[in-house]
Amino acid sequence: MIKAVKGTKDLLPEDLFKWHFVEEKFREVTRSYGYNELRTPIFENTGVFSRSIGEETDIVNKEMYTFKDKGDESITLRPEMTAALVRACVEHNLTREHSLLRLWYFGPFFRYERPQKGRQRQFHQFGVECLGSSLASADAEVIMLADRLIKSLGLNQYKLLLNTLGTDETRAVYRKALIEYLESVQDKLSGDSKRRMLTNPLRVLDSKEKNDIEAVAKAPIILDFLDAESKEHFENVKQILDKFSINYEVNPFIVRGLDYYNHTIFEFRSDSLGSQDSFGGGGRYDKLFEQIGGSATPAVGFAMGVERLLIMLEALNSAEIKSYDTDIYVITYGESEYIYGLEVAEMLRAKGYSVLNDVKQRKFKTQFKEADKYQARFTVIIGEEEMANREVTLKNMATGEQNKISLDELANYKF
Ligand code: HAM
C-alpha cells in the first residue's frame, strides 16, 4: 500500500477540530493588533531563501527541498515565510505604499529534517511580521502578540528567552572574540561545531551536544560586547516587556538558525515538548529587504510551529476544544417524507443552523441513534401525518420534551 511520505502527516477531521480552535485564536489575536493576512505561493525561486537565510545555515545547507522544474529553473519549497513575505512586499511595492505594514500568515512549510516528535518534513507555521519600524516598540508589539496568543490558547508552561545580536559592528567584534575562544577549546568541540567554528561561530553556542555545551559555558557573551545603539535598543524592548509583566529570561546562548537577524531575537520553549522544545521564535531583520532587492525597511516578526503548539495543547487537554455542534437532526421515514424533511432542513440552514438529514434513509431507530452520536440539540421528526398537515414534531433532546408545531412556528423558533 502507498503511504504518506515520511515526515508528513494527514490531518483527519478529529485532528482538525483542534487546528480550527488554534487557527481561530490566531485570527482573533492578530485582528486585535491590526494585522492582515498575506499568502504567497508554496514554492519560490531558490535564491529567495538561499540568499537570505544564509548559505551556512542548516536550513539552506541540508534541509531545503530544492529541485529543477521542467524549464530548468531551480525551485524550492518554502522552508519558512519571512524571506518569501519580504519578496512579495518588494514585488508589490507594499512597503513603499505603507510606511508601516502589519502582516500575518499561516500555512505549510518544508524542511528535510530527521522526523521525530514535533519535527516533520511538512509542518505548519503561524507568524506575524511588523514592517517599517526600527523602534523597540515594534519588537515589543510582536512579542506581546505572541505571548497573548499562547496564553489565549490556555498554555502557561513555557518560557520566553530573549537575546540580542546587536548591530553589525557589535556582531563583528563579538564574532572575532568568540572564534578566538572557540579555537582555544576546539579539542573539546563536536565535529559539527569544529566545522561551524569558522563559518557560523554563533551557532556553536546553541549546539545540543553535551561536549559543546560544556565547552562554550565559559565563552564570551555578546551582552558584554554591545555598542551604545545595541544596548539602548535592547533596554527599550525589555522596559516595555517589564512594564506589561511579560516574563522573559535573557539568555545569551540563543542565536537562532537563520542569518538575517540583528538586534532582538527570541524563542519560546516548553519542557512538555521533549527534545524539540522550541515552539516559536523570531527577531528583528533590518537588512533583509535590501538583500532581497528592496529598499531598506526595518522589520521584526516571529513564527510558531502549529504542530508543536498542538502537542502542548494535548498535554493540557483543553475542555474548550470540541467538535462542532449539530443544532437539528431531521428524522424522516419514507421517500416523500424525506423530501419534505429536506425542505425543512434547507429552510433551517438558510437561517444559519447546522442541520443533518439521513442521506442513507435508515430506520427511525438508527436515525435517533445518529442524532445522539452527532449530539444534536433538537430533532425534527416527520412521519406521514406531519407531512400531510405541513407540521413537524420538534423534540428537545436535553429535556425530552416534544411538541407538534407548524412550519411557520418552526421557522420562527429560536434554537
Ligand atoms: P524558525 O525558528 O526556523 O523561525 O521556525 C519557527 C518555528 O517553526 C519553530 O519554533 C518550530 O516551532 C517550527 N518548526 C520549524 N521547523 C519545524 C519542523 N521541521 N517540524 C515542526 N515544526 C517546525 C522561522 O522560520 C522564522 N521565519 C521566524 C521569523 C519570523 N523570524 C522573523 N519573522
Short mmCIF file of C-alpha atoms in Angstrom, two decimals, residues 8-359:
data_model
loop_
_atom_site.label_atom_id
_atom_site.label_comp_id
_atom_site.label_asym_id
_atom_site.label_seq_id
_atom_site.Cartn_x
_atom_site.Cartn_y
_atom_site.Cartn_z
CA THR A 8 4.35 14.22 6.55
CA LYS A 9 1.01 13.73 8.26
CA ASP A 10 -2.62 13.57 7.21
CA LEU A 11 -4.88 15.75 9.27
CA LEU A 12 -8.07 13.85 9.99
CA PRO A 13 -11.39 15.51 10.90
CA GLU A 14 -10.87 14.75 14.61
CA ASP A 15 -7.44 16.48 14.48
CA LEU A 16 -8.86 19.45 12.62
CA PHE A 17 -11.23 20.44 15.42
CA LYS A 18 -8.10 21.30 17.38
CA TRP A 19 -6.47 23.00 14.38
CA HIS A 20 -9.52 25.16 13.84
CA PHE A 21 -9.56 26.13 17.50
CA VAL A 22 -5.94 27.28 17.21
CA GLU A 23 -6.48 28.99 13.84
CA GLU A 24 -9.46 30.90 15.23
CA LYS A 25 -7.27 32.18 18.08
CA PHE A 26 -4.64 33.35 15.55
CA ARG A 27 -7.30 35.30 13.73
CA GLU A 28 -8.73 36.80 16.92
CA VAL A 29 -5.39 37.87 18.34
CA THR A 30 -3.93 39.21 15.08
CA ARG A 31 -7.14 41.16 14.44
CA SER A 32 -6.89 42.70 17.89
CA TYR A 33 -3.45 44.08 16.95
CA GLY A 34 -4.49 45.19 13.44
CA TYR A 35 -2.55 42.56 11.41
CA ASN A 36 -3.74 41.49 7.94
CA GLU A 37 -3.20 38.15 6.28
CA LEU A 38 -0.77 37.62 3.40
CA ARG A 39 -0.47 34.41 1.35
CA THR A 40 2.36 33.55 -1.01
CA PRO A 41 2.97 30.51 -3.23
CA ILE A 42 4.32 27.36 -1.59
CA PHE A 43 7.37 27.38 -3.85
CA GLU A 44 9.74 30.17 -4.79
CA ASN A 45 12.85 30.67 -6.88
CA THR A 46 15.62 29.12 -4.78
CA GLY A 47 17.51 32.42 -4.47
CA VAL A 48 14.73 33.90 -2.30
CA PHE A 49 15.80 31.56 0.50
CA SER A 50 19.45 30.75 -0.20
CA ARG A 51 20.40 34.44 -0.34
CA SER A 52 18.51 35.50 2.76
CA ILE A 53 18.51 32.65 5.28
CA GLY A 54 22.28 32.21 4.88
CA GLU A 55 24.38 29.77 2.86
CA GLU A 56 25.99 28.41 6.02
CA THR A 57 22.76 27.62 7.87
CA ASP A 58 21.40 24.07 8.27
CA ILE A 59 18.20 25.12 6.53
CA VAL A 60 19.96 26.14 3.31
CA ASN A 61 22.79 23.62 3.56
CA LYS A 62 20.88 20.45 4.30
CA GLU A 63 17.17 20.94 4.64
CA MET A 64 15.71 22.62 1.58
CA TYR A 65 13.51 20.76 -0.87
CA THR A 66 15.15 22.14 -3.99
CA PHE A 67 14.60 20.81 -7.50
CA LYS A 68 14.85 21.82 -11.11
CA ASP A 69 11.46 22.24 -12.77
CA LYS A 70 10.82 21.28 -16.38
CA GLY A 71 12.03 24.72 -17.52
CA ASP A 72 15.33 24.10 -15.71
CA GLU A 73 14.57 26.72 -13.04
CA SER A 74 15.79 26.00 -9.52
CA ILE A 75 12.70 25.91 -7.31
CA THR A 76 12.47 25.49 -3.53
CA LEU A 77 9.52 24.50 -1.39
CA ARG A 78 9.40 27.26 1.20
CA PRO A 79 11.24 26.32 4.43
CA GLU A 80 9.99 29.48 6.17
CA MET A 81 7.91 32.54 5.37
CA THR A 82 9.91 35.65 6.23
CA ALA A 83 12.02 35.68 3.04
CA ALA A 84 9.01 34.86 0.85
CA LEU A 85 6.91 37.55 2.50
CA VAL A 86 9.64 40.15 2.01
CA ARG A 87 9.91 39.08 -1.66
CA ALA A 88 6.15 39.61 -2.08
CA CYS A 89 6.21 43.02 -0.31
CA VAL A 90 9.04 44.22 -2.55
CA GLU A 91 7.42 42.84 -5.71
CA HIS A 92 4.10 44.54 -4.97
CA ASN A 93 5.61 47.74 -3.54
CA LEU A 94 3.66 47.17 -0.34
CA THR A 95 6.26 48.68 1.96
CA ARG A 96 6.58 51.71 -0.34
CA GLU A 97 2.86 52.33 -0.19
CA HIS A 98 2.55 51.74 3.54
CA SER A 99 5.19 53.17 5.82
CA LEU A 100 4.07 50.64 8.42
CA LEU A 101 2.68 47.25 7.49
CA ARG A 102 1.43 44.54 9.84
CA LEU A 103 1.04 41.09 8.29
CA TRP A 104 0.27 37.57 9.47
CA TYR A 105 0.39 34.19 7.75
CA PHE A 106 -0.41 30.55 8.28
CA GLY A 107 0.42 27.56 6.14
CA PRO A 108 2.63 24.57 5.35
CA PHE A 109 6.43 24.72 5.23
CA PHE A 110 9.01 22.13 4.22
CA ARG A 111 12.35 21.11 5.69
CA TYR A 112 14.21 17.88 5.07
CA GLU A 113 14.93 17.10 8.73
CA ARG A 114 15.03 13.80 10.59
CA PRO A 115 11.40 13.26 11.61
CA GLN A 116 10.69 12.85 15.31
CA LYS A 117 8.11 14.05 17.84
CA GLY A 118 7.39 17.69 16.99
CA ARG A 119 9.61 17.60 13.90
CA GLN A 120 8.20 16.92 10.46
CA ARG A 121 9.25 17.45 6.88
CA GLN A 122 5.99 19.20 6.11
CA PHE A 123 4.94 21.28 9.11
CA HIS A 124 2.85 24.38 9.65
CA GLN A 125 3.74 27.79 10.90
CA PHE A 126 1.71 30.71 12.03
CA GLY A 127 3.58 34.01 12.15
CA VAL A 128 3.45 37.76 12.04
CA GLU A 129 5.77 40.40 10.61
CA CYS A 130 5.74 44.09 11.50
CA LEU A 131 7.40 46.04 8.69
CA GLY A 132 8.59 49.64 8.72
CA SER A 133 9.55 50.48 12.31
CA SER A 134 13.09 50.37 13.64
CA LEU A 135 11.93 51.11 17.17
CA ALA A 136 11.85 48.73 20.10
CA SER A 137 8.11 49.35 20.27
CA ALA A 138 7.69 47.10 17.21
CA ASP A 139 9.80 44.31 18.77
CA ALA A 140 7.70 44.60 21.92
CA GLU A 141 4.46 44.55 19.94
CA VAL A 142 5.19 41.25 18.18
CA ILE A 143 6.47 39.64 21.39
CA MET A 144 3.37 40.77 23.28
CA LEU A 145 1.15 39.50 20.47
CA ALA A 146 2.89 36.10 20.61
CA ASP A 147 2.56 35.97 24.36
CA ARG A 148 -1.12 36.88 24.24
CA LEU A 149 -1.71 34.20 21.63
CA ILE A 150 -0.02 31.49 23.70
CA LYS A 151 -1.99 32.49 26.79
CA SER A 152 -5.25 32.67 24.84
CA LEU A 153 -4.74 29.01 23.94
CA GLY A 154 -4.73 28.24 27.66
CA LEU A 155 -1.00 27.46 27.73
CA ASN A 156 1.17 28.64 30.59
CA GLN A 157 4.04 26.16 30.89
CA TYR A 158 6.54 27.94 28.69
CA LYS A 159 9.49 30.28 28.75
CA LEU A 160 10.33 33.29 26.63
CA LEU A 161 14.08 33.52 26.07
CA LEU A 162 15.41 36.83 24.89
CA ASN A 163 18.76 37.86 23.44
CA THR A 164 20.22 40.50 21.17
CA LEU A 165 22.57 40.16 18.23
CA GLY A 166 23.11 43.93 18.25
CA THR A 167 24.30 45.95 15.28
CA ASP A 168 26.59 44.62 12.50
CA GLU A 169 29.52 46.33 14.22
CA THR A 170 28.77 44.69 17.58
CA ARG A 171 28.45 41.30 15.92
CA ALA A 172 31.73 41.67 14.01
CA VAL A 173 33.69 42.43 17.18
CA TYR A 174 31.94 39.68 19.13
CA ARG A 175 32.41 37.13 16.37
CA LYS A 176 36.15 37.69 16.44
CA ALA A 177 36.33 37.23 20.22
CA LEU A 178 34.15 34.13 20.02
CA ILE A 179 36.25 32.50 17.29
CA GLU A 180 39.35 33.15 19.35
CA TYR A 181 37.75 31.47 22.34
CA LEU A 182 36.42 28.53 20.32
CA GLU A 183 39.87 27.94 18.83
CA SER A 184 41.24 27.67 22.36
CA VAL A 185 38.75 24.89 23.22
CA GLN A 186 38.46 23.24 19.82
CA ASP A 187 39.72 19.86 21.03
CA LYS A 188 36.59 19.59 23.14
CA LEU A 189 34.14 20.54 20.38
CA SER A 190 31.99 18.13 18.36
CA GLY A 191 32.85 17.63 14.69
CA ASP A 192 29.91 19.80 13.58
CA SER A 193 30.92 22.63 15.88
CA LYS A 194 34.55 22.46 14.78
CA ARG A 195 33.35 22.94 11.23
CA ARG A 196 30.95 25.74 12.17
CA MET A 197 33.51 27.49 14.32
CA LEU A 198 34.81 29.49 11.37
CA THR A 199 31.78 29.64 9.11
CA ASN A 200 29.00 30.34 11.61
CA PRO A 201 30.57 30.51 15.09
CA LEU A 202 27.46 31.78 16.88
CA ARG A 203 25.67 28.52 16.05
CA VAL A 204 28.16 26.65 18.24
CA LEU A 205 26.58 28.40 21.22
CA ASP A 206 23.23 26.68 20.85
CA SER A 207 24.54 23.21 19.99
CA LYS A 208 22.70 20.44 21.83
CA GLU A 209 25.84 18.25 22.09
CA LYS A 210 26.96 17.73 25.68
CA ASN A 211 30.65 18.35 24.81
CA ASP A 212 29.80 21.62 23.10
CA ILE A 213 27.58 22.80 25.96
CA GLU A 214 30.42 22.26 28.40
CA ALA A 215 32.99 23.84 26.10
CA VAL A 216 31.00 27.03 25.49
CA ALA A 217 29.87 27.53 29.10
CA LYS A 218 32.72 29.97 29.62
CA ALA A 219 32.64 31.55 26.16
CA PRO A 220 32.46 35.32 25.92
CA ILE A 221 28.85 36.51 25.66
CA ILE A 222 27.52 39.10 23.25
CA LEU A 223 25.91 41.12 26.05
CA ASP A 224 29.40 42.20 27.08
CA PHE A 225 30.14 43.50 23.57
CA LEU A 226 27.09 45.64 22.85
CA ASP A 227 27.73 49.11 21.45
CA ALA A 228 25.60 52.04 22.63
CA GLU A 229 22.92 51.60 19.95
CA SER A 230 22.60 47.85 20.57
CA LYS A 231 22.37 48.36 24.30
CA GLU A 232 19.75 51.09 24.03
CA HIS A 233 17.54 49.07 21.67
CA PHE A 234 17.68 46.00 23.91
CA GLU A 235 17.00 48.02 27.07
CA ASN A 236 13.98 49.66 25.44
CA VAL A 237 12.50 46.28 24.44
CA LYS A 238 12.97 44.92 27.96
CA GLN A 239 11.48 48.04 29.52
CA ILE A 240 8.20 47.68 27.62
CA LEU A 241 8.03 43.95 28.39
CA ASP A 242 8.67 44.67 32.07
CA LYS A 243 6.01 47.35 32.15
CA PHE A 244 3.45 44.86 30.81
CA SER A 245 4.63 41.99 33.01
CA ILE A 246 5.71 39.77 30.12
CA ASN A 247 8.02 37.22 31.73
CA TYR A 248 11.27 36.60 29.91
CA GLU A 249 14.73 35.34 30.60
CA VAL A 250 17.74 36.93 28.93
CA ASN A 251 19.81 34.09 27.51
CA PRO A 252 22.95 34.96 25.53
CA PHE A 253 23.14 31.41 24.16
CA ILE A 254 20.06 31.92 22.00
CA VAL A 255 21.31 32.54 18.45
CA ARG A 256 18.55 31.27 16.08
CA GLY A 257 19.12 29.17 12.97
CA LEU A 258 18.73 31.89 10.33
CA ASP A 259 21.32 34.52 9.42
CA TYR A 260 19.10 37.50 8.69
CA TYR A 261 18.70 38.70 12.28
CA ASN A 262 20.11 41.73 14.06
CA HIS A 263 19.21 43.26 17.45
CA THR A 264 16.41 41.42 19.28
CA ILE A 265 16.00 37.66 18.90
CA PHE A 266 13.74 35.43 20.97
CA GLU A 267 12.46 31.92 21.37
CA PHE A 268 9.51 30.35 23.14
CA ARG A 269 10.32 26.99 24.72
CA SER A 270 8.41 24.43 26.69
CA ASP A 271 9.60 21.42 28.67
CA SER A 272 6.49 19.48 27.67
CA LEU A 273 7.86 19.12 24.11
CA GLY A 274 10.86 16.85 24.69
CA SER A 275 13.95 17.49 22.60
CA GLN A 276 12.19 19.77 20.06
CA ASP A 277 11.39 22.22 22.82
CA SER A 278 11.30 25.44 20.84
CA PHE A 279 7.76 26.12 19.63
CA GLY A 280 8.24 29.65 18.38
CA GLY A 281 10.94 32.09 17.51
CA GLY A 282 11.69 35.33 15.81
CA GLY A 283 13.53 38.59 15.87
CA ARG A 284 14.46 41.75 14.04
CA TYR A 285 15.80 41.65 10.48
CA ASP A 286 16.58 45.17 9.31
CA LYS A 287 18.77 44.17 6.33
CA LEU A 288 16.61 41.54 4.66
CA PHE A 289 14.66 43.89 2.38
CA GLU A 290 17.86 45.17 0.80
CA GLN A 291 19.22 41.63 0.45
CA ILE A 292 16.09 40.67 -1.50
CA GLY A 293 16.35 43.77 -3.72
CA GLY A 294 14.01 46.18 -1.96
CA SER A 295 14.70 49.47 -0.26
CA ALA A 296 15.85 49.49 3.36
CA THR A 297 12.92 48.55 5.61
CA PRO A 298 13.38 47.73 9.29
CA ALA A 299 11.27 44.74 10.32
CA VAL A 300 10.59 42.30 13.12
CA GLY A 301 8.44 39.19 13.44
CA PHE A 302 8.11 35.65 14.69
CA ALA A 303 6.71 32.27 13.68
CA MET A 304 5.26 29.44 15.72
CA GLY A 305 5.13 25.76 14.88
CA VAL A 306 1.48 24.73 14.88
CA GLU A 307 2.24 21.01 15.40
CA ARG A 308 4.28 21.89 18.49
CA LEU A 309 1.54 24.13 19.87
CA LEU A 310 -0.87 21.25 19.40
CA ILE A 311 1.39 18.84 21.30
CA MET A 312 1.36 21.34 24.15
CA LEU A 313 -2.42 21.60 23.95
CA GLU A 314 -2.74 17.81 24.06
CA ALA A 315 -0.83 17.76 27.33
CA LEU A 316 -3.32 20.31 28.60
CA ASN A 317 -6.38 18.51 27.26
CA SER A 318 -8.28 21.77 26.92
CA ALA A 319 -12.01 21.44 27.51
CA GLU A 320 -12.65 24.32 25.12
CA ILE A 321 -11.67 22.21 22.11
CA LYS A 322 -14.65 20.28 20.91
CA SER A 323 -16.28 19.18 17.72
CA TYR A 324 -18.92 21.30 16.04
CA ASP A 325 -22.44 21.16 17.38
CA THR A 326 -25.30 19.87 15.32
CA ASP A 327 -28.35 22.01 16.03
CA ILE A 328 -31.00 19.82 14.47
CA TYR A 329 -31.23 16.27 13.11
CA VAL A 330 -34.18 15.72 10.78
CA ILE A 331 -35.67 12.22 11.13
CA THR A 332 -37.96 11.02 8.37
CA TYR A 333 -39.37 7.75 7.14
CA GLY A 334 -40.33 7.20 3.51
CA GLU A 335 -39.25 8.82 0.25
CA SER A 336 -41.73 11.71 0.09
CA GLU A 337 -41.26 12.38 3.82
CA TYR A 338 -37.52 12.57 3.10
CA ILE A 339 -38.10 15.27 0.50
CA TYR A 340 -40.39 17.18 2.88
CA GLY A 341 -37.69 16.78 5.59
CA LEU A 342 -35.14 18.16 3.15
CA GLU A 343 -37.37 21.19 2.55
CA VAL A 344 -37.50 21.74 6.35
CA ALA A 345 -33.72 21.30 6.66
CA GLU A 346 -32.98 23.73 3.83
CA MET A 347 -35.28 26.33 5.41
CA LEU A 348 -33.40 25.96 8.76
CA ARG A 349 -29.97 26.02 7.11
CA ALA A 350 -30.90 29.28 5.39
CA LYS A 351 -31.43 30.65 8.92
CA GLY A 352 -27.89 29.64 9.83
CA TYR A 353 -28.50 26.41 11.78
CA SER A 354 -26.49 23.26 11.33
CA VAL A 355 -28.92 20.57 10.20
CA LEU A 356 -28.46 16.91 9.21
CA ASN A 357 -30.68 14.70 7.04
CA ASP A 358 -30.16 10.97 6.82
CA VAL A 359 -28.95 10.61 3.25
#
